C-alpha positions as protocol buffer text, in pm:
chain_id: "A"
residue {
  index: 1
  type: MET
  ca { x: 5 y: 2 z: -18 }
}
residue {
  index: 2
  type: ILE
  ca { x: 110 y: 357 z: -101 }
}
residue {
  index: 3
  type: GLY
  ca { x: -53 y: 533 z: 150 }
}
residue {
  index: 4
  type: HIS
  ca { x: -367 y: 654 z: 351 }
}
residue {
  index: 5
  type: ILE
  ca { x: -573 y: 981 z: 335 }
}
residue {
  index: 6
  type: TYR
  ca { x: -823 y: 1096 z: 615 }
}
residue {
  index: 7
  type: PHE
  ca { x: -1088 y: 1331 z: 569 }
}
residue {
  index: 8
  type: ASN
  ca { x: -1349 y: 1383 z: 780 }
}
residue {
  index: 9
  type: GLN
  ca { x: -1599 y: 1651 z: 928 }
}
residue {
  index: 10
  type: THR
  ca { x: -1554 y: 1773 z: 1269 }
}
residue {
  index: 11
  type: VAL
  ca { x: -1781 y: 1934 z: 1556 }
}
residue {
  index: 12
  type: PRO
  ca { x: -1949 y: 2135 z: 1534 }
}
residue {
  index: 13
  type: PHE
  ca { x: -2097 y: 2024 z: 1184 }
}
residue {
  index: 14
  type: GLU
  ca { x: -2277 y: 2367 z: 1096 }
}
residue {
  index: 15
  type: PHE
  ca { x: -1896 y: 2517 z: 1120 }
}
residue {
  index: 16
  type: LEU
  ca { x: -1855 y: 2313 z: 800 }
}
residue {
  index: 17
  type: THR
  ca { x: -1509 y: 2249 z: 908 }
}
residue {
  index: 18
  type: TRP
  ca { x: -1317 y: 1932 z: 784 }
}
residue {
  index: 19
  type: GLU
  ca { x: -976 y: 1786 z: 879 }
}
residue {
  index: 20
  type: ILE
  ca { x: -727 y: 1645 z: 635 }
}
residue {
  index: 21
  type: GLY
  ca { x: -443 y: 1346 z: 712 }
}
residue {
  index: 22
  type: TYR
  ca { x: -230 y: 1096 z: 555 }
}
residue {
  index: 23
  type: ILE
  ca { x: 14 y: 893 z: 629 }
}
residue {
  index: 24
  type: PHE
  ca { x: 265 y: 741 z: 342 }
}
residue {
  index: 25
  type: ASN
  ca { x: 467 y: 442 z: 320 }
}
residue {
  index: 26
  type: PRO
  ca { x: 837 y: 592 z: 324 }
}
residue {
  index: 27
  type: ARG
  ca { x: 926 y: 373 z: 11 }
}
residue {
  index: 28
  type: TYR
  ca { x: 719 y: 621 z: -195 }
}
residue {
  index: 29
  type: TYR
  ca { x: 807 y: 959 z: 6 }
}
residue {
  index: 30
  type: GLY
  ca { x: 953 y: 1215 z: -257 }
}
residue {
  index: 31
  type: ASN
  ca { x: 714 y: 1126 z: -546 }
}
residue {
  index: 32
  type: GLY
  ca { x: 437 y: 1367 z: -507 }
}
residue {
  index: 33
  type: TYR
  ca { x: 162 y: 1129 z: -417 }
}
residue {
  index: 34
  type: ALA
  ca { x: 55 y: 1329 z: -56 }
}
residue {
  index: 35
  type: THR
  ca { x: 35 y: 1663 z: -262 }
}
residue {
  index: 36
  type: GLU
  ca { x: -167 y: 1543 z: -542 }
}
residue {
  index: 37
  type: ALA
  ca { x: -397 y: 1343 z: -336 }
}
residue {
  index: 38
  type: SER
  ca { x: -396 y: 1617 z: -107 }
}
residue {
  index: 39
  type: ARG
  ca { x: -503 y: 1877 z: -378 }
}
residue {
  index: 40
  type: ARG
  ca { x: -788 y: 1662 z: -506 }
}
residue {
  index: 41
  type: VAL
  ca { x: -919 y: 1608 z: -157 }
}
residue {
  index: 42
  type: LEU
  ca { x: -899 y: 1998 z: -100 }
}
residue {
  index: 43
  type: GLN
  ca { x: -1079 y: 2068 z: -450 }
}
residue {
  index: 44
  type: TYR
  ca { x: -1352 y: 1806 z: -321 }
}
residue {
  index: 45
  type: GLY
  ca { x: -1388 y: 1919 z: 26 }
}
residue {
  index: 46
  type: PHE
  ca { x: -1465 y: 2290 z: -107 }
}
residue {
  index: 47
  type: GLU
  ca { x: -1611 y: 2243 z: -457 }
}
residue {
  index: 48
  type: GLU
  ca { x: -1835 y: 1957 z: -329 }
}
residue {
  index: 49
  type: LEU
  ca { x: -1898 y: 1984 z: 35 }
}
residue {
  index: 50
  type: LYS
  ca { x: -1863 y: 2310 z: 47 }
}
residue {
  index: 51
  type: ALA
  ca { x: -1634 y: 2364 z: 332 }
}
residue {
  index: 52
  type: HIS
  ca { x: -1564 y: 2656 z: 484 }
}
residue {
  index: 53
  type: ARG
  ca { x: -1238 y: 2551 z: 616 }
}
residue {
  index: 54
  type: ILE
  ca { x: -1013 y: 2229 z: 581 }
}
residue {
  index: 55
  type: ILE
  ca { x: -745 y: 2212 z: 893 }
}
residue {
  index: 56
  type: ALA
  ca { x: -448 y: 1977 z: 905 }
}
residue {
  index: 57
  type: MET
  ca { x: -140 y: 1947 z: 1155 }
}
residue {
  index: 58
  type: CYS
  ca { x: 164 y: 1808 z: 1056 }
}
residue {
  index: 59
  type: ASN
  ca { x: 461 y: 1621 z: 1257 }
}
residue {
  index: 60
  type: PRO
  ca { x: 733 y: 1893 z: 1280 }
}
residue {
  index: 61
  type: GLU
  ca { x: 988 y: 1661 z: 1246 }
}
residue {
  index: 62
  type: ASN
  ca { x: 853 y: 1605 z: 903 }
}
residue {
  index: 63
  type: ALA
  ca { x: 1004 y: 1866 z: 698 }
}
residue {
  index: 64
  type: SER
  ca { x: 871 y: 1763 z: 338 }
}
residue {
  index: 65
  type: SER
  ca { x: 495 y: 1759 z: 494 }
}
């Protein structure tokens, strides 16, 4: 498996806030898979789900992320 994308609405639901996250197999780092997948999920969130905001956090030790 190359990786996993997490995308879920947060509460309170009326704020229309979603959270995105991902984890990828280290063998596939540096190929742009996370960037490509995240762009598409963001597009879907804003255009289809009408999200007001999409949040993400990252591990500060992962400079690429």
